[in-house]
PDB file of N, CA and C in Angstrom:
ATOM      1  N   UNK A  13      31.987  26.744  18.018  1.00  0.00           N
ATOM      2  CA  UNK A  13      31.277  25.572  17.569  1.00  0.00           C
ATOM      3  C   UNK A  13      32.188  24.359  17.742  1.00  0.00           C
ATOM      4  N   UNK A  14      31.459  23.230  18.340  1.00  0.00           N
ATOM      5  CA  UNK A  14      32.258  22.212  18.502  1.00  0.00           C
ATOM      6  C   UNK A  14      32.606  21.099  17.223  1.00  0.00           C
ATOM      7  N   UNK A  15      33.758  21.099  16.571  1.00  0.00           N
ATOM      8  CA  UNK A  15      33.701  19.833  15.334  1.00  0.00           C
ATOM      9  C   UNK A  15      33.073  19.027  15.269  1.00  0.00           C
ATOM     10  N   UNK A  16      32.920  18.249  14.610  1.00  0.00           N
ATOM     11  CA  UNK A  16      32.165  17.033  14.500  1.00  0.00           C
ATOM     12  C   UNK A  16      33.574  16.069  13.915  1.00  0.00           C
ATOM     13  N   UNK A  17      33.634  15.007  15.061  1.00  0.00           N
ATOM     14  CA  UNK A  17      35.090  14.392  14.364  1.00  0.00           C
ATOM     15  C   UNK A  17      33.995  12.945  14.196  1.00  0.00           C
ATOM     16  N   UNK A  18      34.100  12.690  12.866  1.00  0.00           N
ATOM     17  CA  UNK A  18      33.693  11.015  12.088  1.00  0.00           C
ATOM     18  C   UNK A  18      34.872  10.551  12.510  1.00  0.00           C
ATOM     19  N   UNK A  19      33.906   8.506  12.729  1.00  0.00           N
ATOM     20  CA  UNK A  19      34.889   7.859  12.922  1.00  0.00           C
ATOM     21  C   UNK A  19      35.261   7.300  11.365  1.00  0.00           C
ATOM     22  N   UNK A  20      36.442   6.917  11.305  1.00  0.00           N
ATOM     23  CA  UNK A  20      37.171   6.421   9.847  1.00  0.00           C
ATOM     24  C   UNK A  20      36.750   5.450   9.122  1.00  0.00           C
ATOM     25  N   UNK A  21      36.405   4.671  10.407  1.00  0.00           N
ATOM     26  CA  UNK A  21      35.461   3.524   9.994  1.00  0.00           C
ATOM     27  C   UNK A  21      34.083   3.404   9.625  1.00  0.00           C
ATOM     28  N   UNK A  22      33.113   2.490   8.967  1.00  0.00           N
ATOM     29  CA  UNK A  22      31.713   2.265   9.249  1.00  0.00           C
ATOM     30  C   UNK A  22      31.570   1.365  10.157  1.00  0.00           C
ATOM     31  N   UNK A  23      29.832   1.588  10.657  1.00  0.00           N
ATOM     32  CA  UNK A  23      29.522   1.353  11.783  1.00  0.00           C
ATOM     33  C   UNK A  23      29.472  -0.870  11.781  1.00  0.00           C
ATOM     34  N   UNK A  24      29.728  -0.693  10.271  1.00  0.00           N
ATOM     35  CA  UNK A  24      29.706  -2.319  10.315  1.00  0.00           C
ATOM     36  C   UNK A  24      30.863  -2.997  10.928  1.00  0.00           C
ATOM     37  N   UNK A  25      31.891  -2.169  11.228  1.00  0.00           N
ATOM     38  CA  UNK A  25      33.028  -2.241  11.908  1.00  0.00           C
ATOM     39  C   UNK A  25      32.866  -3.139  13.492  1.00  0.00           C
ATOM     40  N   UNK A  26      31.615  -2.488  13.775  1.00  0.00           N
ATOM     41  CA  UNK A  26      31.538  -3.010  15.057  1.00  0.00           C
ATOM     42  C   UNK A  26      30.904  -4.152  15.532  1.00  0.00           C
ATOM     43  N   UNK A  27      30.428  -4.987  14.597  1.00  0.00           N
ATOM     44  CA  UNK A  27      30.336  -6.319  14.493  1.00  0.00           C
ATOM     45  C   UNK A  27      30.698  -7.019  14.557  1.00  0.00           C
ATOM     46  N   UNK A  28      30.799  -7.799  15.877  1.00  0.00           N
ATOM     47  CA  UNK A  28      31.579  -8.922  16.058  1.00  0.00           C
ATOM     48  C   UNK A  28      31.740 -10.015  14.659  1.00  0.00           C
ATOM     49  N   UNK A  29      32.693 -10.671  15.024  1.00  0.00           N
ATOM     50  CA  UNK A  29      33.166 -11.515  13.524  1.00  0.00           C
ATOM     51  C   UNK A  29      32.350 -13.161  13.783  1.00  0.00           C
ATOM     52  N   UNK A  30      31.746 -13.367  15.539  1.00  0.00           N
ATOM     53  CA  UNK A  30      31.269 -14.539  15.197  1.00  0.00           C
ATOM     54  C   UNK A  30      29.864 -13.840  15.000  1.00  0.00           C
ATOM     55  N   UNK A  31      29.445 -12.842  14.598  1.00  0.00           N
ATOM     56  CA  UNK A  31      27.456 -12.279  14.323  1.00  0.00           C
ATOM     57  C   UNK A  31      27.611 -12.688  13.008  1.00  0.00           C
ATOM     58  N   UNK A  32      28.886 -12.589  12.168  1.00  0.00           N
ATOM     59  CA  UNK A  32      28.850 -12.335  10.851  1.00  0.00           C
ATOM     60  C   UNK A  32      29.299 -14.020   9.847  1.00  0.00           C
ATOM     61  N   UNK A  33      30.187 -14.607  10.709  1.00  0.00           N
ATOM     62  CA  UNK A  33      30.579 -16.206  10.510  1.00  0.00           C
ATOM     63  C   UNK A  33      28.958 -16.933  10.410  1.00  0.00           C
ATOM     64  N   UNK A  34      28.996 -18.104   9.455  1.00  0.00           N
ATOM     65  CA  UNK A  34      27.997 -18.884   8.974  1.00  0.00           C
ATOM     66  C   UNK A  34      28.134 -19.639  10.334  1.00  0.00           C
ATOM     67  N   UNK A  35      26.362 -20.053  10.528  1.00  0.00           N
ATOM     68  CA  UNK A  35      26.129 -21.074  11.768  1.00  0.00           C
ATOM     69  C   UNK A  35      26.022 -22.516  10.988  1.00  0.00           C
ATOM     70  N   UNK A  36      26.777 -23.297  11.505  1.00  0.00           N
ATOM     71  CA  UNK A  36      26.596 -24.537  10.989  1.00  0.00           C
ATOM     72  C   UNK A  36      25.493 -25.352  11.555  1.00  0.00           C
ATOM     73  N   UNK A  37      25.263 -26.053  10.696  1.00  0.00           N
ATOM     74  CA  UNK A  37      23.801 -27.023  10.473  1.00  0.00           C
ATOM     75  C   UNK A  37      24.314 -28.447  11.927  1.00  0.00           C
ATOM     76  N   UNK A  38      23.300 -28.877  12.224  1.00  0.00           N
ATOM     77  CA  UNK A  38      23.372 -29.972  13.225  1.00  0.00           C
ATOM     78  C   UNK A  38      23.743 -30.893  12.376  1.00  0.00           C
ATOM     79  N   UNK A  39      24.682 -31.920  12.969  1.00  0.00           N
ATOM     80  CA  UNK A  39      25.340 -33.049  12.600  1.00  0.00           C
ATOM     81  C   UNK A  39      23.670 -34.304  12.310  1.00  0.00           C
ATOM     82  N   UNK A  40      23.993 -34.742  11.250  1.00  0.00           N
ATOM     83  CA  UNK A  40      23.130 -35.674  10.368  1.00  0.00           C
ATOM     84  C   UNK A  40      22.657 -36.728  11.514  1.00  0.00           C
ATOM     85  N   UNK A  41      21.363 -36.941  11.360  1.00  0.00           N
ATOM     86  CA  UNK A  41      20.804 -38.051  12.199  1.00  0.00           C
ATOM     87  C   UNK A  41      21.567 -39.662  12.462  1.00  0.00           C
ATOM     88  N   UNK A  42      21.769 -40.271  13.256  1.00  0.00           N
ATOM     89  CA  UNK A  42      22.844 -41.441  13.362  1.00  0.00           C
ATOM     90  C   UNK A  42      22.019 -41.990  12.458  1.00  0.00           C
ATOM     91  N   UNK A  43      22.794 -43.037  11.609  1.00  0.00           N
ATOM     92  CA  UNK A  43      21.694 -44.074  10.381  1.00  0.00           C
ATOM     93  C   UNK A  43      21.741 -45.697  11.480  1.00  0.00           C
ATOM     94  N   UNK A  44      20.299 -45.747  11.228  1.00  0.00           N
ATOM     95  CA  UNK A  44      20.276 -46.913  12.026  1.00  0.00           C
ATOM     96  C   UNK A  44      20.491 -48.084  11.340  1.00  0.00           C
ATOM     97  N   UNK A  45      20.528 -49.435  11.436  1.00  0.00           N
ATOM     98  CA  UNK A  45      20.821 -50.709  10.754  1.00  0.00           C
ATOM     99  C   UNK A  45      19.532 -51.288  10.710  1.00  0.00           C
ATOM    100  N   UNK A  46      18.906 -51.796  10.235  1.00  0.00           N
ATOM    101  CA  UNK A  46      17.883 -52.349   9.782  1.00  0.00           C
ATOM    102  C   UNK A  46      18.449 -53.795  10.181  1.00  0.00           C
ATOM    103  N   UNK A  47      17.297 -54.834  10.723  1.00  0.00           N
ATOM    104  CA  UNK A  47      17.384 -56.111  10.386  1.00  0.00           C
ATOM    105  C   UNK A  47      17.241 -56.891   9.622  1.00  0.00           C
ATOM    106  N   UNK A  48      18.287 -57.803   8.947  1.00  0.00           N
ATOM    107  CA  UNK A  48      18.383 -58.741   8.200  1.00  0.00           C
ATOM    108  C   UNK A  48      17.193 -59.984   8.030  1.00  0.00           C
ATOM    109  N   UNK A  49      16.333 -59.871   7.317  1.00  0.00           N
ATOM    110  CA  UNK A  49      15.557 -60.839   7.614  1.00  0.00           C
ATOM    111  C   UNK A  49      15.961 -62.496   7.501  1.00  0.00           C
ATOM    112  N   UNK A  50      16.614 -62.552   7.174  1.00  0.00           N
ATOM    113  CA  UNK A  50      17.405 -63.746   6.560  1.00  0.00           C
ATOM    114  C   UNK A  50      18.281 -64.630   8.023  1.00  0.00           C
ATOM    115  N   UNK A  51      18.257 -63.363   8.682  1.00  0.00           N
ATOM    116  CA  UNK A  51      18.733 -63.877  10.438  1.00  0.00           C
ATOM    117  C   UNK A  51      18.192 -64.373  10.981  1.00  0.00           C
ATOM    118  N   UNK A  52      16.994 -64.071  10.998  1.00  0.00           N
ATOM    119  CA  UNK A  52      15.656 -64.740  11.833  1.00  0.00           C
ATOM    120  C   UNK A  52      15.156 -65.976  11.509  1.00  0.00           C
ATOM    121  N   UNK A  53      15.584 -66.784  10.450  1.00  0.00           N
ATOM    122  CA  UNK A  53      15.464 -68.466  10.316  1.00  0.00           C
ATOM    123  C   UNK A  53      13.768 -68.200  10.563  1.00  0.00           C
ATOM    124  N   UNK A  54      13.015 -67.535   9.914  1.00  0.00           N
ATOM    125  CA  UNK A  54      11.917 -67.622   9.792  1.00  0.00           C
ATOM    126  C   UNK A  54      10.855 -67.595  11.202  1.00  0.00           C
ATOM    127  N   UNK A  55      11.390 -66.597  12.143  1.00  0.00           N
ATOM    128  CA  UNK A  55      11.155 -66.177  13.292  1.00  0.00           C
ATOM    129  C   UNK A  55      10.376 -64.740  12.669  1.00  0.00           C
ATOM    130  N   UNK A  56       9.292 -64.829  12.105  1.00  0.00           N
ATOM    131  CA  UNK A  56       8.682 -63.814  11.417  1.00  0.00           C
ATOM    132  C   UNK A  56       8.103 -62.528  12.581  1.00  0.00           C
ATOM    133  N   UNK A  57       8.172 -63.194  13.671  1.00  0.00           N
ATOM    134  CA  UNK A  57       7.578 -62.467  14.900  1.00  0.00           C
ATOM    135  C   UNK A  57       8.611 -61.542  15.573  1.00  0.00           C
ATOM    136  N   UNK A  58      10.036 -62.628  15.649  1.00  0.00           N
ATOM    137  CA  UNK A  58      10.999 -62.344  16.111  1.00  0.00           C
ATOM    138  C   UNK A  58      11.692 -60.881  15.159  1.00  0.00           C
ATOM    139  N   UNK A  59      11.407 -61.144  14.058  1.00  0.00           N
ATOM    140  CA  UNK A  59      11.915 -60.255  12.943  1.00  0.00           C
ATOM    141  C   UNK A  59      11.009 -58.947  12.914  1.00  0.00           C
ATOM    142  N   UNK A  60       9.505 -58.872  13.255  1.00  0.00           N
ATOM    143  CA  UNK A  60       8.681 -57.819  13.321  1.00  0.00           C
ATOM    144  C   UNK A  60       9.690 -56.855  14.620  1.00  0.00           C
ATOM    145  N   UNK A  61       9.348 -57.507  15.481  1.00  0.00           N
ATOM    146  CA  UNK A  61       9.732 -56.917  17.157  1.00  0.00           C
ATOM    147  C   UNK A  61      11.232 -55.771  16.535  1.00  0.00           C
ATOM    148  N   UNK A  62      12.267 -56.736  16.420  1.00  0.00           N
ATOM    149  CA  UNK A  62      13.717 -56.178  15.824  1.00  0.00           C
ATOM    150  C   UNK A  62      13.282 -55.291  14.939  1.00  0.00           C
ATOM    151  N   UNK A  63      12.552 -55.411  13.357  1.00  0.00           N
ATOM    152  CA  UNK A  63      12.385 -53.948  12.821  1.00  0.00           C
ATOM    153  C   UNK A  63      11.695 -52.682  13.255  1.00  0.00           C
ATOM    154  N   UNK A  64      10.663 -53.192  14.073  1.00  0.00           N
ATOM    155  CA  UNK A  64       9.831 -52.290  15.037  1.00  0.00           C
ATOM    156  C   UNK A  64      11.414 -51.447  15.839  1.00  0.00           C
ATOM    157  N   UNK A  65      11.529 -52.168  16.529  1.00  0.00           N
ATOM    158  CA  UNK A  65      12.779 -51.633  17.409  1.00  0.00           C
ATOM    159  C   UNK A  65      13.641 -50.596  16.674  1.00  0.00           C
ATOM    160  N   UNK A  66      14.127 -51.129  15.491  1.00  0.00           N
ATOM    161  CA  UNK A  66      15.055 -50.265  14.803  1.00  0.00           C
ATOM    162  C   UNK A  66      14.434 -49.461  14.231  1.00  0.00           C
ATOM    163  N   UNK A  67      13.033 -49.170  13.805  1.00  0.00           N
ATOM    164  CA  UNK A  67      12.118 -48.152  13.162  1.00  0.00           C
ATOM    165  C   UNK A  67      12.020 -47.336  14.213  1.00  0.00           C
ATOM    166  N   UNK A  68      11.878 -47.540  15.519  1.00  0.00           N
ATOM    167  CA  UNK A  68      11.727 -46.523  16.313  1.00  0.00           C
ATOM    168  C   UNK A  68      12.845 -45.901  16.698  1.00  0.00           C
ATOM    169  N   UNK A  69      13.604 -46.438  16.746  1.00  0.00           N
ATOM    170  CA  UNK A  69      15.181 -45.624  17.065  1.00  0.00           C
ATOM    171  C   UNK A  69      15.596 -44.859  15.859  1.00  0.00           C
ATOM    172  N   UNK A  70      15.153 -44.910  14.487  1.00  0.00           N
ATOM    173  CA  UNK A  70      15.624 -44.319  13.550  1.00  0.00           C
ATOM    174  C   UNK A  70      14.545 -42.938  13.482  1.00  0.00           C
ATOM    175  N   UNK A  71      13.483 -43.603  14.025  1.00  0.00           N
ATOM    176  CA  UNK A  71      12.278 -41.547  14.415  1.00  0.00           C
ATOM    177  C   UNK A  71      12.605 -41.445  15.502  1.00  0.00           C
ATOM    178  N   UNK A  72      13.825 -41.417  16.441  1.00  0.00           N
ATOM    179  CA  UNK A  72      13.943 -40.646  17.460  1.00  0.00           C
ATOM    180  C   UNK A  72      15.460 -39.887  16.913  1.00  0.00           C
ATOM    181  N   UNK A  73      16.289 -40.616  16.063  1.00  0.00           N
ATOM    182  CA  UNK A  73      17.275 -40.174  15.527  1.00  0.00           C
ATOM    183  C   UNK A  73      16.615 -38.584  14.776  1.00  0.00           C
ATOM    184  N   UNK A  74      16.041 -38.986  13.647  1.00  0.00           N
ATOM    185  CA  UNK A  74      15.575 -38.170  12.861  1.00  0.00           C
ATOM    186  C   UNK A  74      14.682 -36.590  13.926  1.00  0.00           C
ATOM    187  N   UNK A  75      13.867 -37.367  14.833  1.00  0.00           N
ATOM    188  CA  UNK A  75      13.662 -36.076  15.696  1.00  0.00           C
ATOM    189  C   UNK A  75      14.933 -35.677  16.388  1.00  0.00           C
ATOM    190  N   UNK A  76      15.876 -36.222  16.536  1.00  0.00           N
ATOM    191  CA  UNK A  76      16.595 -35.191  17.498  1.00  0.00           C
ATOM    192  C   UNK A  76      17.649 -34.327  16.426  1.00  0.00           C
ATOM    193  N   UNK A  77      17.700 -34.796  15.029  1.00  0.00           N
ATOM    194  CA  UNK A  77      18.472 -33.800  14.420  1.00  0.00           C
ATOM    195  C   UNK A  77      17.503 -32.787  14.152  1.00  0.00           C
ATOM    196  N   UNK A  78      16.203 -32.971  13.579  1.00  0.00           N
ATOM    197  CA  UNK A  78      15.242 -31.588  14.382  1.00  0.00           C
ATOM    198  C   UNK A  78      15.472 -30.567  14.674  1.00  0.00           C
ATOM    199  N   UNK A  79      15.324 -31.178  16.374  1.00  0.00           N
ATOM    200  CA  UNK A  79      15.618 -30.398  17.090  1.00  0.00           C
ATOM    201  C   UNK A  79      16.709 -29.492  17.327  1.00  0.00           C
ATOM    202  N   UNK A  80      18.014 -30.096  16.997  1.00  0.00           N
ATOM    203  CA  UNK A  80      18.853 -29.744  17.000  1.00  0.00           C
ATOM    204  C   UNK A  80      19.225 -28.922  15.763  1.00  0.00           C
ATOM    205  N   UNK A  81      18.758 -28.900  14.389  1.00  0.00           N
ATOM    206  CA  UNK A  81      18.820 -27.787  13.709  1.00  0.00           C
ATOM    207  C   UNK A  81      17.769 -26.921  13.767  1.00  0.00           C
ATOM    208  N   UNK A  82      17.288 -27.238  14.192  1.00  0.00           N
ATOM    209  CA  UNK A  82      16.031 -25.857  14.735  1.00  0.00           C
ATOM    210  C   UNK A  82      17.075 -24.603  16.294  1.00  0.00           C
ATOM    211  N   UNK A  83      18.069 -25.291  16.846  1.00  0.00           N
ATOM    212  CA  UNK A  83      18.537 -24.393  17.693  1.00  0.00           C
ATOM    213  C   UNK A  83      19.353 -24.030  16.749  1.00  0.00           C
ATOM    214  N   UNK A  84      19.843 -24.446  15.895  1.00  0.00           N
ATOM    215  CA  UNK A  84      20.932 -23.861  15.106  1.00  0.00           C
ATOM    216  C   UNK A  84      20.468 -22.761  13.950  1.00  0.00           C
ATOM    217  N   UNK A  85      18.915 -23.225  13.958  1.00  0.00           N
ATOM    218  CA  UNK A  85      18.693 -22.094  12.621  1.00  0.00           C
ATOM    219  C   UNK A  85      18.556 -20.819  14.251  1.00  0.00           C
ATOM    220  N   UNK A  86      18.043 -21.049  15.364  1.00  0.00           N
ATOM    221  CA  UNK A  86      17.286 -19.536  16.353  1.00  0.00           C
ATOM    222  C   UNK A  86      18.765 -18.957  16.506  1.00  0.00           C
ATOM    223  N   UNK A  87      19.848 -19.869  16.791  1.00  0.00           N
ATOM    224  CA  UNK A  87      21.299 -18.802  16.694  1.00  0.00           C
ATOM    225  C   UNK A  87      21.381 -17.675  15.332  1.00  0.00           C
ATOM    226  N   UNK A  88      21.290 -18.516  14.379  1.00  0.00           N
ATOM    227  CA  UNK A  88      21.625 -17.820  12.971  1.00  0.00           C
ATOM    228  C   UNK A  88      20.616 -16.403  13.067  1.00  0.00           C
ATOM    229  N   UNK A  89      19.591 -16.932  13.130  1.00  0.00           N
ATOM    230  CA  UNK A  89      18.524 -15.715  13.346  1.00  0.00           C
ATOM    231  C   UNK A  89      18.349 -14.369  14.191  1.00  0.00           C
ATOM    232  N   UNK A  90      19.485 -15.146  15.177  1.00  0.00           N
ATOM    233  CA  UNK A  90      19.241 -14.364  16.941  1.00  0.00           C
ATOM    234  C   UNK A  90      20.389 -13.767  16.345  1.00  0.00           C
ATOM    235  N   UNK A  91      21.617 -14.295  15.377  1.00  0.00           N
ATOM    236  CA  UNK A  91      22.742 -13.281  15.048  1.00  0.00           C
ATOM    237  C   UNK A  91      22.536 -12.400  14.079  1.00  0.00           C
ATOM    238  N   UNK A  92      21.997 -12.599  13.238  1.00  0.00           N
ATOM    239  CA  UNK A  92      21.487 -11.583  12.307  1.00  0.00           C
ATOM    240  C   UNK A  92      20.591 -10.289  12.855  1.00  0.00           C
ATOM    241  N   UNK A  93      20.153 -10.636  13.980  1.00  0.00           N
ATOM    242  CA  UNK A  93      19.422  -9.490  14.736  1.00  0.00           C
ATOM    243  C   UNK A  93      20.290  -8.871  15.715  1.00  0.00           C
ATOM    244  N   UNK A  94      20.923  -9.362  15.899  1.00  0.00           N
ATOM    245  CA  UNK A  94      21.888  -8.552  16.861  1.00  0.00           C
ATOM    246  C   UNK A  94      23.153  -7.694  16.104  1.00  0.00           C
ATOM    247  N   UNK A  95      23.163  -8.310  15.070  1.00  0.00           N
ATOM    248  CA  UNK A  95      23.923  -7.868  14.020  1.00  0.00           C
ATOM    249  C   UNK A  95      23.443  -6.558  13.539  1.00  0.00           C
ATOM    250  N   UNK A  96      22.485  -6.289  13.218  1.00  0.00           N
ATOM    251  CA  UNK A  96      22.135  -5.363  12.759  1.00  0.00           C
ATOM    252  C   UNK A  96      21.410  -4.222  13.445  1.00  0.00           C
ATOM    253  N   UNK A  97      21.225  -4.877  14.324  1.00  0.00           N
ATOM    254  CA  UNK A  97      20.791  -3.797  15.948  1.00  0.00           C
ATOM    255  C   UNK A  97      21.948  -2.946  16.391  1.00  0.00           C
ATOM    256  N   UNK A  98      23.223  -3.902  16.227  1.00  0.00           N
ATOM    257  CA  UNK A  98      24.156  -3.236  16.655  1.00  0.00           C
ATOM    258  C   UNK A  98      24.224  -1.942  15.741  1.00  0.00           C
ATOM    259  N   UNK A  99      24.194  -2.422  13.938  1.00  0.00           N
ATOM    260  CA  UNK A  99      24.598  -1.294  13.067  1.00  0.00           C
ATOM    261  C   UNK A  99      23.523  -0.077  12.984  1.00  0.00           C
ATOM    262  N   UNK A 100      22.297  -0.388  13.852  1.00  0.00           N
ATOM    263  CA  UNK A 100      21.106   0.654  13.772  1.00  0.00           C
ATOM    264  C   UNK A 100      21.767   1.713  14.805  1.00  0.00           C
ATOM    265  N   UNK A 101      22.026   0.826  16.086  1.00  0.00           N
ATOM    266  CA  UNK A 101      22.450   1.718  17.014  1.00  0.00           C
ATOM    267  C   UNK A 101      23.553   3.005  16.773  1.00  0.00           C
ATOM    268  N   UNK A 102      24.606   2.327  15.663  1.00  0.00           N
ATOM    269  CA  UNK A 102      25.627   3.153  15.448  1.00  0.00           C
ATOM    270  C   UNK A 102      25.395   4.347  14.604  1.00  0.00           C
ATOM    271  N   UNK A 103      24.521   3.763  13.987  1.00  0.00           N
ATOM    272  CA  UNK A 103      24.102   4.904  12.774  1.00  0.00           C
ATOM    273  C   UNK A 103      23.115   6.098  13.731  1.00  0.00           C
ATOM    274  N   UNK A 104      22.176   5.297  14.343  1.00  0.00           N
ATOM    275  CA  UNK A 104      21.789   6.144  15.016  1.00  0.00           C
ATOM    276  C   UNK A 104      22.976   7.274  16.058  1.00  0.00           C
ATOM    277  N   UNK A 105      23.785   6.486  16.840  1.00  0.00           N
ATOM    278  CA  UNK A 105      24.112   7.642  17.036  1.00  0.00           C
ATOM    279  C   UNK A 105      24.899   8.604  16.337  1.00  0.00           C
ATOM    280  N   UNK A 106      25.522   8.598  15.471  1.00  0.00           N
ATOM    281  CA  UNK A 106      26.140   8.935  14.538  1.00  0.00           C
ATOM    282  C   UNK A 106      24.915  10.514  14.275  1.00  0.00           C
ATOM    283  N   UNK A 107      24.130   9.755  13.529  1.00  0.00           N
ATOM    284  CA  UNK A 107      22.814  10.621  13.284  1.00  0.00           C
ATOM    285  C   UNK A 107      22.495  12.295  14.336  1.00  0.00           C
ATOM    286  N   UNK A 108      22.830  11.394  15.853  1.00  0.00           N
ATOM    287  CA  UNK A 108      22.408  12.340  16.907  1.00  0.00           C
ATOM    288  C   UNK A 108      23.321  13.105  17.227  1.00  0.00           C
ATOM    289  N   UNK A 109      24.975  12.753  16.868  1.00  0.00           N
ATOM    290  CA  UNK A 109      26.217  13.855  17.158  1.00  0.00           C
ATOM    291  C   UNK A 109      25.942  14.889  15.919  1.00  0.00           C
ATOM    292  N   UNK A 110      25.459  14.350  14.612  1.00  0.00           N
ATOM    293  CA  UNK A 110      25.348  15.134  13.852  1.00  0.00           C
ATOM    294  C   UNK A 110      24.507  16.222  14.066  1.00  0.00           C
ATOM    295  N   UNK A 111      23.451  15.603  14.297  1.00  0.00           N
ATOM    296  CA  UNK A 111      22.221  16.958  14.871  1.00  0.00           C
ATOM    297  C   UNK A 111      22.946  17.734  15.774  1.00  0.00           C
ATOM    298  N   UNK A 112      23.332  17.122  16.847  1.00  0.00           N
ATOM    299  CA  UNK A 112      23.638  17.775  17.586  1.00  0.00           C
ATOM    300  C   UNK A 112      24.569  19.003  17.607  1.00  0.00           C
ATOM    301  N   UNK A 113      24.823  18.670  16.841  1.00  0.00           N
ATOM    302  CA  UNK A 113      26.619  19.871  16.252  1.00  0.00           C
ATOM    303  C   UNK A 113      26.064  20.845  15.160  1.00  0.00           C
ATOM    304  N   UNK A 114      25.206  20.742  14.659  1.00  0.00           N
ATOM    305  CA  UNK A 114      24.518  21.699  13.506  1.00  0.00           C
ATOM    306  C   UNK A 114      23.798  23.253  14.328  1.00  0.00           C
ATOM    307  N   UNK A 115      24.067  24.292  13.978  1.00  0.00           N
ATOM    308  CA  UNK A 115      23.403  25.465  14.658  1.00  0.00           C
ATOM    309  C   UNK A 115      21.551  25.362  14.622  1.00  0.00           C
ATOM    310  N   UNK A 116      21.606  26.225  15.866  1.00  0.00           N
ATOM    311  CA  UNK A 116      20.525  25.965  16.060  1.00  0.00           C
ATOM    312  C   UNK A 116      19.715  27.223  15.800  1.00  0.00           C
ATOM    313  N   UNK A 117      20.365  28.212  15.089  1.00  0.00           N
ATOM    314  CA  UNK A 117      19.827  29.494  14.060  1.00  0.00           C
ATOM    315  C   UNK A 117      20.906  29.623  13.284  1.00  0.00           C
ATOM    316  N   UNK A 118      20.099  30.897  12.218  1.00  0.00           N
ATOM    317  CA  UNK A 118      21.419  31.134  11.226  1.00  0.00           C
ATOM    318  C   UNK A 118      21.310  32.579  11.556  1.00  0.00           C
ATOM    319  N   UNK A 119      22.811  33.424  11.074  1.00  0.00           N
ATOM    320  CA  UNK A 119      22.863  34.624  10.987  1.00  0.00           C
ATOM    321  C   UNK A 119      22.728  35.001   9.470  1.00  0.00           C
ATOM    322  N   UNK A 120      22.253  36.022   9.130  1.00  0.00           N
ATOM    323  CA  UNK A 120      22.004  36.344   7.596  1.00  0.00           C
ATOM    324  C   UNK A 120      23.113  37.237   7.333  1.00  0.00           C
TER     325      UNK A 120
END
């Protein structure tokens, strides 16, 4: 009969250390500056246009940190699955040397 030699370790062993390291969050949307109304010497038109301007650059800011923590949460996610795929795999085979090494009748 052939031994069955266990490894010393568990199979969580074999997890890389960046599956298991925290994914950091996307860097904070740039803060935009708002216009001073007080600049515009009563250029009320002039002053719409400029906050318009800076309102829109501050929702493209805000969408692109978004976006950008939305790739950061599919890493975190995509590591946690690979993470633990890995530890299914091990156990599994683990599982199958075991079977495998157990008789396959008994003598009485």
């Amino acid at each position: 009969m052939t031994p069955i030699i266990a490894s010393d370790t568990g199979c969580s062993t074999l997890v890389p250390d960046n599956l298991t390291a925290a994914v950091k969050g996307a860097a904070p949307a740039k803060e935009v500056a708002y216009p001073d109304k007080s600049a515009f010497f009563g250029d009320d038109l002039a002053y719409l246009e400029a906050e318009n301007a800076a309102l829109r650059e501050d929702l493209a800011e805000t969408q692109k940190f978004g976006v950008a923590q939305t790739g950061q949460l599919a890493k975190s996610n995509r590591d946690k699955t690979d993470g633990f795929r890995i530890i299914a795999d091990c156990e599994k085979r683990d599982r199958a040397a075991i079977d495998g090494a157990k008789p396959r009748f008994r003598f009485f």
